[in-house]
Coordinates of C-alpha atoms and ligand atoms in Angstrom, one line a residue:
Chain Z
M1 CA 26.7 45.2 11.3
I2 CA 24.7 45.3 14.5
D3 CA 26.3 45.6 17.9
Y4 CA 24.4 42.8 19.6
N5 CA 25.9 43.6 23.0
E6 CA 24.5 47.0 22.8
I7 CA 21.0 45.6 22.2
R8 CA 21.5 43.2 25.1
D9 CA 22.7 45.9 27.4
V10 CA 19.9 48.3 26.6
A11 CA 17.4 45.4 27.2
R12 CA 19.0 44.6 30.5
A13 CA 19.2 48.1 31.8
D14 CA 16.4 50.1 30.1
G15 CA 13.9 47.4 29.3
L16 CA 11.9 45.9 26.4
V17 CA 10.5 48.9 24.6
A18 CA 13.9 50.8 24.6
A19 CA 15.7 47.8 23.3
L20 CA 13.0 47.0 20.7
L21 CA 13.1 50.5 19.3
L22 CA 16.9 50.3 19.1
L23 CA 16.7 47.0 17.3
H24 CA 14.2 48.4 14.8
L25 CA 16.5 51.4 14.3
R26 CA 19.5 49.3 13.7
C27 CA 17.6 47.1 11.2
G28 CA 16.4 50.0 9.1
G29 CA 13.5 51.5 11.1
D30 CA 10.6 49.8 9.4
P31 CA 8.3 47.3 11.2
V32 CA 9.6 43.8 11.0
Y33 CA 7.2 40.8 10.5
G34 CA 7.8 37.2 11.6
P35 CA 7.6 34.1 9.4
A36 CA 3.8 34.0 9.4
G37 CA 3.5 37.7 9.1
H38 CA 3.2 38.9 12.7
A39 CA 4.8 41.9 14.4
V40 CA 4.9 42.8 18.1
L41 CA 6.2 46.4 18.4
P42 CA 5.8 49.7 20.2
A43 CA 2.6 51.4 19.0
S44 CA 4.7 54.5 18.1
I45 CA 6.3 52.8 15.2
A46 CA 3.4 50.6 14.1
G47 CA 1.2 51.5 11.1
D48 CA -2.5 52.2 11.2
E49 CA -3.7 48.7 10.8
P50 CA -6.1 47.5 13.5
P51 CA -4.0 45.6 16.1
L52 CA -4.7 41.9 16.9
L53 CA -3.7 42.8 20.5
T54 CA -2.7 45.8 22.5
L55 CA -0.4 45.5 25.5
D56 CA 0.6 48.0 28.2
L57 CA 4.1 47.8 29.6
Y58 CA 5.3 50.3 32.2
G59 CA 3.2 53.1 30.6
D60 CA 4.1 52.3 27.0
T61 CA 1.8 50.7 24.5
L62 CA 2.7 47.8 22.3
V63 CA 0.7 46.2 19.6
A64 CA 0.6 43.0 17.7
V65 CA -0.2 43.4 14.0
R66 CA -0.2 41.4 10.8
G67 CA 1.9 42.4 7.8
R68 CA 4.4 41.0 5.3
G69 CA 8.1 40.7 5.1
V70 CA 10.8 38.2 6.0
P71 CA 12.9 39.1 9.1
S72 CA 16.6 39.5 8.3
R73 CA 19.3 37.4 9.9
E74 CA 20.4 40.4 12.0
W75 CA 16.9 40.9 13.3
S76 CA 16.6 37.3 14.4
L77 CA 19.9 37.2 16.1
G78 CA 19.3 40.7 17.6
L79 CA 16.0 39.6 19.0
A80 CA 17.6 36.6 20.8
W81 CA 20.2 38.9 22.3
L82 CA 17.4 41.3 23.3
R83 CA 15.4 38.6 25.0
L84 CA 18.6 37.3 26.8
G85 CA 19.3 40.8 28.0
L86 CA 15.7 41.1 29.3
S87 CA 16.1 37.8 31.1
E88 CA 19.3 39.0 32.7
G89 CA 17.5 42.1 33.8
L90 CA 14.8 39.9 35.3
L91 CA 17.5 38.0 37.2
G92 CA 18.6 41.4 38.7
R93 CA 15.1 42.1 39.8
C94 CA 14.9 38.7 41.5
L95 CA 18.1 39.3 43.4
S96 CA 16.8 42.7 44.7
Y97 CA 13.4 41.2 45.6
L98 CA 14.8 38.1 47.3
G99 CA 17.4 40.1 49.1
A100 CA 14.8 42.5 50.6
R101 CA 12.1 39.9 51.4
T102 CA 12.3 37.7 54.5
A103 CA 11.3 34.2 55.7
G104 CA 11.5 34.2 59.4
D105 CA 14.4 36.5 60.2
S106 CA 16.6 35.9 57.1
P107 CA 16.3 37.1 53.5
L108 CA 14.7 34.7 51.0
L109 CA 18.0 34.9 49.2
V110 CA 19.8 32.7 51.7
Q111 CA 17.3 29.9 51.4
Q112 CA 19.1 27.0 49.8
L113 CA 16.2 26.1 47.4
V114 CA 16.2 29.7 46.2
K115 CA 20.0 29.8 45.8
G116 CA 19.8 26.6 43.7
Q117 CA 17.1 28.1 41.5
L118 CA 19.0 31.3 40.9
A119 CA 22.1 29.3 40.1
E120 CA 20.1 27.2 37.6
A121 CA 18.7 30.3 35.9
V122 CA 22.1 32.0 35.6
T123 CA 23.6 28.8 34.3
E124 CA 20.9 28.9 31.5
H125 CA 22.0 32.4 30.7
L126 CA 25.6 31.4 30.4
L127 CA 24.7 28.4 28.3
I128 CA 22.5 30.5 25.9
Q129 CA 25.2 33.2 25.7
G130 CA 27.8 30.6 24.8
V131 CA 25.9 29.3 21.8
L132 CA 24.3 32.5 20.5
H133 CA 26.6 33.3 17.6
E134 CA 26.4 34.4 14.0
E135 CA 26.3 30.9 12.3
L136 CA 23.5 29.5 14.3
A137 CA 20.9 27.6 12.2
A138 CA 17.4 29.0 12.3
E139 CA 16.0 26.0 14.1
A140 CA 18.7 26.2 16.8
L141 CA 17.8 29.8 17.3
D142 CA 14.2 28.9 17.8
D143 CA 15.3 26.4 20.4
L144 CA 17.3 29.1 22.2
H145 CA 14.2 31.3 22.3
L146 CA 12.4 28.5 24.1
Q147 CA 15.3 28.2 26.5
I148 CA 15.1 31.9 27.2
T149 CA 11.4 31.5 27.9
L150 CA 12.1 28.7 30.3
A151 CA 14.8 30.7 32.1
D152 CA 12.3 33.6 32.5
R153 CA 9.8 31.2 33.9
M154 CA 12.3 30.0 36.6
L155 CA 12.9 33.6 37.5
L156 CA 9.2 34.6 37.5
R157 CA 8.5 31.9 40.0
L158 CA 11.1 33.5 42.3
L159 CA 9.3 36.8 42.2
G160 CA 6.2 35.2 43.9
G161 CA 2.9 36.7 43.1
S162 CA 4.5 40.0 42.2
G163 CA 5.8 38.2 39.1
F164 CA 2.2 37.8 37.9
R165 CA 1.3 41.5 38.0
A166 CA 0.7 43.1 34.7
D167 CA 2.3 46.4 35.9
G168 CA 5.6 44.8 36.7
P169 CA 8.4 42.5 35.3
G170 CA 5.9 39.7 34.8
Q171 CA 4.3 41.7 32.0
S172 CA 7.7 42.3 30.4
A173 CA 8.4 38.6 30.4
H174 CA 5.0 38.0 28.8
V175 CA 5.6 40.5 26.0
S176 CA 9.0 38.9 25.6
E177 CA 7.3 35.5 25.1
L178 CA 5.0 37.1 22.5
L179 CA 8.0 38.4 20.6
A180 CA 9.4 34.9 20.5
D181 CA 5.9 33.7 19.3
A182 CA 5.7 36.2 16.5
Y183 CA 9.3 35.8 15.2
T184 CA 10.0 32.1 15.6
G185 CA 8.4 28.9 14.3
T186 CA 7.2 27.9 10.9
A187 CA 5.4 30.1 8.4
E188 CA 2.8 27.5 7.5
V189 CA -0.6 27.7 9.2
R190 CA -1.0 24.2 10.6
T191 CA -4.4 22.5 10.7
Chain P
M1 CA -6.3 3.8 39.1
I2 CA -8.8 6.0 40.9
E3 CA -12.0 6.1 38.8
L4 CA -15.2 8.1 39.4
D5 CA -18.3 6.2 40.6
D6 CA -21.7 6.8 39.0
R7 CA -22.5 9.7 41.2
L8 CA -19.3 11.6 40.4
S9 CA -19.4 10.6 36.8
A10 CA -22.8 12.3 36.6
L11 CA -21.3 15.4 38.2
R12 CA -18.4 15.4 35.8
D13 CA -20.7 15.1 32.8
H14 CA -22.9 18.0 34.0
A15 CA -19.9 20.1 34.9
R16 CA -18.5 19.5 31.5
E17 CA -21.7 20.7 29.9
W18 CA -21.9 23.8 32.1
A19 CA -18.3 24.6 31.6
G20 CA -18.8 24.3 27.9
E21 CA -21.3 27.2 28.1
L22 CA -18.8 29.3 29.9
R23 CA -15.9 28.8 27.4
P24 CA -17.3 31.1 24.7
L25 CA -17.5 33.9 27.3
A26 CA -13.9 33.4 28.5
L27 CA -12.2 36.1 26.5
E28 CA -14.9 38.7 27.0
L29 CA -14.8 38.1 30.8
E30 CA -11.1 38.5 30.7
R31 CA -11.4 41.9 29.1
D32 CA -14.1 43.0 31.6
P33 CA -14.3 40.9 34.7
E34 CA -17.5 42.8 35.7
L35 CA -19.4 40.8 33.0
I36 CA -19.7 38.0 35.6
H37 CA -22.7 39.9 36.8
K38 CA -24.5 39.1 33.5
H39 CA -23.8 35.4 33.9
L40 CA -25.1 34.6 37.3
E41 CA -28.0 32.6 36.0
L42 CA -25.8 30.1 34.1
P43 CA -26.0 26.7 35.8
G44 CA -22.2 26.5 36.2
V45 CA -22.0 29.9 37.9
S46 CA -25.0 29.1 40.1
F47 CA -23.4 25.8 41.1
L48 CA -20.2 27.6 42.2
A49 CA -22.3 30.2 44.1
R50 CA -23.8 27.4 46.2
T51 CA -20.8 25.2 46.9
P52 CA -19.1 24.2 49.0
I53 CA -21.7 24.6 51.8
P54 CA -21.9 21.8 54.4
A55 CA -25.1 19.8 54.2
E56 CA -26.3 21.0 57.6
Y57 CA -26.5 24.5 56.3
N58 CA -27.9 23.9 52.9
P59 CA -31.4 22.2 52.8
D60 CA -31.6 22.6 49.1
P61 CA -28.4 21.4 47.5
V62 CA -27.8 20.9 43.7
T63 CA -29.3 17.6 42.6
I64 CA -28.2 15.7 39.6
G65 CA -29.7 12.3 38.6
G66 CA -31.0 11.8 42.1
H67 CA -27.6 12.6 43.7
R68 CA -27.1 15.5 46.0
F69 CA -24.1 17.7 45.7
H70 CA -22.8 20.1 48.4
G71 CA -19.3 20.6 46.8
T72 CA -17.7 19.6 50.1
G73 CA -16.1 16.2 49.2
G74 CA -12.5 16.1 48.0
L75 CA -13.1 13.9 45.0
E76 CA -16.2 15.8 44.2
R77 CA -14.4 19.1 44.3
V78 CA -11.4 18.1 42.1
T79 CA -13.8 16.7 39.6
F80 CA -15.7 19.9 39.0
C81 CA -12.7 22.1 39.4
E82 CA -10.9 20.2 36.6
E83 CA -13.9 20.5 34.3
F84 CA -14.3 24.2 34.8
A85 CA -10.6 24.9 34.5
A86 CA -10.4 23.0 31.3
A87 CA -12.9 25.5 29.9
D88 CA -12.1 28.7 31.7
V89 CA -10.5 28.9 35.1
G90 CA -11.1 32.7 35.0
M91 CA -14.9 32.2 35.2
L92 CA -14.5 29.7 38.1
L93 CA -12.4 32.3 40.0
A94 CA -14.8 35.1 39.2
A95 CA -17.9 33.3 40.4
P96 CA -19.7 34.3 43.6
G97 CA -19.8 31.7 46.4
P98 CA -18.1 30.5 49.6
S99 CA -14.9 29.7 47.7
L100 CA -11.8 29.7 50.0
S101 CA -13.5 31.4 52.9
G102 CA -16.2 28.8 53.1
V103 CA -13.7 26.1 53.9
F104 CA -12.3 28.2 56.8
V105 CA -15.7 29.0 58.1
A106 CA -16.7 25.3 58.0
L107 CA -13.5 24.4 59.7
L108 CA -13.2 27.1 62.4
G109 CA -16.7 28.7 62.7
D110 CA -19.1 28.0 65.6
E111 CA -22.8 27.2 64.8
A112 CA -24.0 30.8 64.8
Q113 CA -21.1 31.9 62.5
K114 CA -21.8 29.1 60.1
E115 CA -25.5 29.9 60.0
W116 CA -24.8 33.5 59.4
F117 CA -22.1 33.1 56.8
F118 CA -23.7 30.3 54.7
G119 CA -27.2 31.8 55.2
R120 CA -26.0 35.0 53.6
L121 CA -24.6 33.1 50.6
L122 CA -27.8 31.2 50.1
E123 CA -29.9 34.4 50.1
R124 CA -28.5 35.6 46.7
P125 CA -25.3 35.2 44.7
T126 CA -22.7 36.7 47.0
W127 CA -18.9 37.1 46.6
T128 CA -16.5 36.4 49.4
F129 CA -12.8 37.0 49.9
F130 CA -10.0 35.4 51.8
A131 CA -7.2 37.6 53.0
L132 CA -3.9 36.2 54.3
T133 CA -1.2 37.5 52.0
E134 CA 0.3 40.9 52.8
P135 CA 2.5 43.2 50.7
D136 CA 5.6 42.3 52.6
R137 CA 4.7 38.7 53.6
G138 CA 3.4 36.0 51.3
S139 CA 4.9 32.5 51.8
D140 CA 6.0 33.6 55.3
A141 CA 2.4 34.2 56.4
A142 CA 3.2 33.4 60.0
A143 CA 5.0 36.8 60.2
L144 CA 1.9 38.7 59.1
T145 CA 1.4 42.1 60.7
S146 CA -2.2 43.1 60.2
A147 CA -3.4 44.0 63.7
L148 CA -6.5 43.5 65.8
T149 CA -6.7 45.8 68.7
T150 CA -9.5 46.1 71.3
A151 CA -11.9 49.1 70.9
P152 CA -12.7 51.4 73.8
D153 CA -15.9 49.3 74.6
G154 CA -13.5 46.5 75.6
E155 CA -15.1 43.9 73.3
T156 CA -15.2 45.0 69.7
L157 CA -11.9 44.5 67.8
L158 CA -10.5 47.0 65.4
L159 CA -8.7 45.6 62.3
S160 CA -5.9 47.6 60.6
G161 CA -3.5 46.5 57.9
T162 CA -3.0 45.9 54.2
K163 CA -3.5 42.7 52.3
R164 CA -2.4 42.0 48.7
F165 CA -3.5 39.6 45.9
I166 CA -7.0 39.1 47.4
G167 CA -9.2 37.5 44.8
N168 CA -12.7 39.1 44.3
A169 CA -12.2 41.5 47.3
A170 CA -13.6 44.5 45.3
R171 CA -17.0 42.7 44.7
A172 CA -17.3 40.7 47.9
D173 CA -19.7 41.4 50.7
L174 CA -17.8 39.4 53.3
G175 CA -14.7 37.4 53.9
V176 CA -12.2 35.8 56.2
V177 CA -9.2 37.8 57.3
F178 CA -6.1 36.5 59.2
A179 CA -4.6 39.1 61.5
R180 CA -2.8 39.2 64.9
T181 CA -3.8 40.2 68.3
R182 CA -0.3 40.0 69.8
P183 CA 3.2 38.9 68.8
G184 CA 4.1 35.2 68.3
P185 CA 2.5 32.3 66.4
L186 CA -0.5 32.0 68.7
G187 CA -1.3 35.7 68.3
V188 CA -2.8 35.1 64.8
I189 CA -6.5 34.6 64.5
A190 CA -9.1 34.6 61.7
V191 CA -12.1 37.0 61.7
L192 CA -15.1 37.5 59.6
A193 CA -15.2 41.0 58.0
E194 CA -17.9 42.8 56.0
T195 CA -16.8 45.0 53.2
R196 CA -19.5 47.6 53.7
D197 CA -18.1 48.5 57.1
P198 CA -16.2 51.9 57.3
G199 CA -12.5 51.5 56.9
F200 CA -12.6 48.8 54.3
S201 CA -11.3 49.4 50.8
A202 CA -10.2 47.2 47.9
T203 CA -8.5 48.2 44.7
P204 CA -8.1 45.7 41.9
F205 CA -4.8 45.6 40.0
P206 CA -4.0 44.1 36.7
T207 CA -2.5 40.6 36.3
V208 CA -1.0 38.7 33.4
G209 CA -3.7 36.0 33.6
L210 CA -6.5 34.7 35.8
R211 CA -8.1 38.2 35.3
G212 CA -11.6 37.0 36.2
N213 CA -10.3 36.6 39.8
Q214 CA -9.8 40.4 40.0
V215 CA -7.1 40.3 42.6
S216 CA -7.0 43.4 44.8
E217 CA -5.0 45.4 47.3
V218 CA -7.1 45.6 50.4
S219 CA -6.8 48.0 53.2
F220 CA -8.4 47.9 56.6
D221 CA -8.4 51.1 58.6
R222 CA -9.8 50.4 62.1
V223 CA -12.6 48.2 60.7
E224 CA -14.9 47.2 63.5
I225 CA -15.1 43.4 64.1
P226 CA -17.7 42.5 66.6
A227 CA -16.5 40.0 69.2
D228 CA -18.8 37.2 67.8
R229 CA -17.1 37.4 64.4
V230 CA -13.8 35.9 65.7
L231 CA -13.6 32.4 64.1
G232 CA -12.8 29.5 66.4
R233 CA -13.6 31.3 69.6
H234 CA -14.8 27.9 70.8
L235 CA -11.5 26.2 69.9
S236 CA -8.3 26.1 71.8
P237 CA -5.7 28.8 70.7
T238 CA -3.5 26.0 69.2
R239 CA -6.3 25.0 66.8
R240 CA -7.6 28.3 65.5
G241 CA -5.2 30.9 64.0
L242 CA -2.2 29.5 62.1
A243 CA -3.0 25.9 62.8
G244 CA -6.4 26.5 61.3
A245 CA -4.9 28.2 58.3
V246 CA -2.7 25.1 57.7
A247 CA -5.6 22.7 58.1
G248 CA -7.8 24.9 55.7
F249 CA -5.1 25.0 53.1
N250 CA -4.6 21.3 53.3
R251 CA -8.3 20.9 52.4
L252 CA -8.2 23.5 49.7
R253 CA -5.1 22.4 47.8
P254 CA -6.5 19.3 46.0
G255 CA -9.0 21.7 44.4
V256 CA -6.3 24.2 43.4
A257 CA -4.2 21.3 42.0
A258 CA -7.2 20.4 39.9
L259 CA -7.2 23.9 38.5
G260 CA -3.7 23.4 37.2
L261 CA -4.7 20.0 35.9
G262 CA -7.7 21.5 34.2
V263 CA -5.7 24.3 32.5
A264 CA -3.3 21.7 31.2
R265 CA -6.1 19.6 29.8
G266 CA -7.8 22.7 28.3
A267 CA -4.6 23.4 26.3
Y268 CA -4.2 19.8 25.3
E269 CA -7.8 19.6 24.1
Y270 CA -7.3 22.8 22.2
V271 CA -4.5 21.2 20.2
R272 CA -6.6 18.1 19.6
E273 CA -9.5 20.2 18.4
H274 CA -7.5 22.6 16.2
R275 CA -4.8 20.4 14.8
R276 CA -6.4 17.5 13.0
A277 CA -3.8 16.5 10.5
L278 CA -0.9 15.6 12.9
T279 CA 2.4 14.1 11.7
G280 CA 3.6 10.9 13.4
D281 CA 6.0 12.8 15.6
E282 CA 3.3 15.2 16.6
R283 CA 0.9 12.5 17.4
D284 CA 3.5 10.9 19.7
R285 CA 4.1 14.2 21.4
L286 CA 0.5 14.8 21.9
D287 CA 0.0 11.3 23.3
R288 CA 2.8 11.9 25.7
L289 CA 1.1 15.1 27.0
G290 CA -2.2 13.1 27.4
R291 CA -0.4 10.5 29.5
R292 CA 1.2 13.1 31.7
I293 CA -2.1 14.7 32.3
E294 CA -3.6 11.4 33.3
G295 CA -0.7 10.8 35.7
V296 CA -1.2 14.1 37.4
R297 CA -5.0 13.5 37.5
Q298 CA -4.3 10.3 39.5
L299 CA -2.1 12.2 41.9
V300 CA -4.7 14.9 42.3
R301 CA -7.5 12.3 42.9
R302 CA -5.3 10.6 45.5
A303 CA -4.9 13.8 47.4
A304 CA -8.7 14.3 47.1
L305 CA -9.3 10.8 48.5
A306 CA -7.0 11.6 51.4
L307 CA -9.3 14.5 52.2
D308 CA -12.4 12.3 52.0
H309 CA -10.8 9.7 54.2
D310 CA -9.3 12.0 56.8
D311 CA -5.9 10.6 56.0
P312 CA -3.1 12.2 58.1
S313 CA -0.9 12.4 54.9
L314 CA -3.5 14.8 53.3
G315 CA -1.3 17.9 53.7
H316 CA 1.8 16.2 52.0
L317 CA -0.2 14.6 49.2
A318 CA -2.1 17.8 48.5
S319 CA 1.2 19.7 48.3
A320 CA 2.7 17.1 46.0
A321 CA -0.4 17.3 43.8
K322 CA -0.5 21.1 43.8
A323 CA 3.2 21.5 42.9
R324 CA 3.1 18.9 40.2
A325 CA -0.2 20.2 38.7
A326 CA 1.2 23.8 38.5
R327 CA 4.3 22.5 36.7
L328 CA 2.1 20.4 34.4
A329 CA 0.0 23.5 33.6
E330 CA 3.0 25.6 32.6
E331 CA 4.7 22.8 30.6
T332 CA 1.7 21.6 28.8
T333 CA 0.5 25.1 27.8
L334 CA 3.9 26.0 26.4
E335 CA 4.2 22.7 24.5
A336 CA 0.7 23.2 23.1
V337 CA 1.8 26.4 21.5
G338 CA 4.5 24.5 19.7
F339 CA 1.9 22.6 17.8
F340 CA 1.1 25.7 15.8
G341 CA 3.3 27.8 13.6
A342 CA 4.7 31.3 14.2
G343 CA 2.3 33.7 15.7
A344 CA 0.3 30.9 17.4
R345 CA -0.5 32.9 20.5
L346 CA -1.6 35.9 18.5
E347 CA -3.9 33.8 16.2
H348 CA -5.2 31.6 19.0
P349 CA -6.2 33.9 21.9
L350 CA -7.8 31.1 23.9
L351 CA -4.6 29.1 23.8
D352 CA -2.7 32.3 24.8
K353 CA -5.0 32.6 27.7
F354 CA -4.3 29.1 28.9
V355 CA -0.6 29.9 28.8
R356 CA -1.1 33.0 30.9
D357 CA -3.5 31.5 33.3
A358 CA -1.1 28.5 33.8
R359 CA 1.5 30.9 35.2
G360 CA -0.9 32.0 37.9
T361 CA -1.6 28.5 39.2
E362 CA 2.0 28.5 40.6
Y363 CA 1.2 31.1 43.3
M364 CA -2.3 30.3 44.5
E365 CA -2.3 28.7 47.9
G366 CA 1.5 28.6 48.1
T367 CA 4.3 28.4 45.6
R368 CA 6.1 25.3 44.4
N369 CA 8.9 25.7 46.9
I370 CA 6.6 25.8 49.8
Q371 CA 4.8 22.8 48.6
W372 CA 8.0 20.9 48.1
L373 CA 9.1 21.7 51.6
N374 CA 5.8 20.3 52.8
V375 CA 6.3 17.1 50.7
F376 CA 9.7 16.7 52.2
Q377 CA 8.3 16.9 55.7
G378 CA 5.9 14.1 54.7
L379 CA 8.8 12.1 53.3
S380 CA 11.0 12.6 56.4
Q381 CA 8.1 11.6 58.7
G382 CA 7.6 8.4 56.7
R383 CA 4.1 9.4 55.5
L384 CA 4.6 9.1 51.8
R385 CA 6.7 6.1 51.0
H386 CA 4.0 3.4 50.9
G387 CA 0.5 2.9 49.7
Ligands
FAD401 C1 -3.9 34.9 41.1 C2 -3.6 34.9 42.5 C3 -4.6 34.9 43.4 C4 -4.3 34.9 44.8 N1 -5.4 34.9 45.7 C5 -5.1 35.1 47.0 C6 -6.2 35.3 47.9 O1 -7.4 35.2 47.5 N2 -5.9 35.5 49.2 C7 -4.6 35.5 49.7 O2 -4.4 35.7 50.9 N3 -3.5 35.4 48.8 C8 -3.8 35.2 47.5 N4 -2.7 35.1 46.6 C9 -1.3 35.2 47.1 C10 -0.5 34.0 47.1 O3 -1.0 33.1 48.1 C11 1.0 34.4 47.3 O4 1.4 35.0 46.1 C12 1.8 33.2 47.6 O5 1.6 32.7 48.8 C13 3.3 33.6 47.5 O6 3.6 34.7 48.3 P1 4.4 35.9 47.6 O7 3.8 36.2 46.4 O8 4.6 36.9 48.7 O9 5.9 35.2 47.3 P2 7.1 35.2 48.2 O10 6.8 34.6 49.5 O11 7.8 36.5 48.2 O12 8.1 34.2 47.5 C14 9.1 34.6 46.5 C15 9.8 33.3 46.1 O13 10.5 32.8 47.2 C16 10.2 31.4 47.4 N5 10.2 31.2 48.9 C17 9.6 31.8 49.8 N6 9.8 31.3 51.0 C18 10.7 30.3 50.8 C19 11.4 29.3 51.7 N7 11.2 29.3 53.0 N8 12.2 28.4 51.1 C20 12.4 28.4 49.7 N9 11.8 29.3 48.9 C21 11.0 30.2 49.4 C22 8.9 31.3 46.8 O14 8.7 29.9 46.4 C23 8.9 32.2 45.6 O15 9.6 31.5 44.6 C24 -3.0 35.0 45.2 C25 -1.9 35.1 44.3 C26 -2.2 35.1 43.0 C27 -1.1 35.2 42.0

């Protein structure tokens, strides 16, 4: 039985790679592939197959690769908790950024538009957390992933241009989206 | 409905053809933005290198079907911006040319400055940069701290400070920099700077999308600015500086809005091209996307016409168009991914690129919140309710 809160906490505090390694470890240690056979994982635990894509994240390297295998239920739920934890970590970054940055003489954090947008994002987090439970149907889980992506997008906008740098939290959110891409959706190749 | 006349339809058709040649190069250019140097001869890139330049300064404009194009008109600009962005917004932002700076030079420069600046651009493909944003001040540009002090000769100015997110700065020859000569709103002025001068340095940093733009951190360390490179010397202090920045941005925003619109259209067309056997439900969803794109296109064109007609509501309409188009780009690209199965973004790198590029349209020329505040101003001043 996986401790999903542990995954979420590690994601929030230590970031994507640490949490992803932990999730792999808790799910048996082998690479896990999504419904259409894609994995996004730290290069350190990937095999030798040539990657579809290589991604840098805070000095770590991640790769996207093809392979085979159906993700377990634990993996799928764990990934949603992981992405929620990352989104919560992103919220923390927004609070620090907006608290330190000013418009005129006051911090951006006190602008009412900004307050409202932060409130909206945290409300999404609360909502997602409230429905993320063991019995969730696969489709509902996919929907939650999209909601996490949308919450991330609200937060990224609040980071201004710094949220678009590939050497900052915007890259983590991008890799988080690619995780959702690899591990949710239908297996069939649509034409 | 705002439709294109024969002249602009001809431009649109050509731009679509040119942009079509750029699209196969999109992923390569993303990996290595320096490849733009190999593509300077392509008609699309060469068009961008020579527009917008006001007619008085360009005796030899691009001619299509007997029509002359300077790239300065609002509707003209949004038409080609949409076409390029629907193919690859990265190439558009990587291209040499007057780009953002050209608009400010046209607006604030005196005769000699315009001749110098546009003359340089017509000599050969030349990149320019536009530097307003600083590491600690983005939206609140009025609080910028880059400083212009007077050199010992009593005339030359010395520019010192740091700018961030400056597109193309590392490959530019010249550009426009906003900096301050003294505290207060009227202390901000714009100057023309040359990147070969001692004290200038630009270091690109990586971004999630729009990589062709090669945004950089720029530092100025006592860069000499001759007195005749101060833009708007012939204008009153209330019309150059920050007021000039606002006026310039108002003119630029319809074009930036068209970039968001184009990115959205690119993703939509990608689905149409790659998903042929749609279910009924999917067809409805796709049709809905198509209608939303057309709606935003009308909004963007309305802002563009406000520019062409010197309409006082230009600033507000342009902000509405920019904010709405950035949202359209984000929403449409994410929805487009949903038309494919798991791993869509890994199997369809061009689609993934549209999704990443869309995120960047939010920040260019001001974020959504700043645009909304501007739209509200228009609303409260009664400039948006009718017509
Ligand atoms: C790809 C790209 C290219 C760029 N090119 C250039 C360029 O060539 N030249 C240049 O000078 N700049 C350029 N920029 C910078 C861009 O103009 C800034 O990123 C933008 O103005 C936002 O500033 P910021 O990033 O400092 O965000 P911040 O100002 O820190 O904003 C953070 C958040 O606070 C919100 N906010 C700020 N003030 C308020 C307020 N008063 N009320 C409510 N909300 C508020 C914002 O909406 C945002 O959500 C570029 C940026 C990108 C991403």
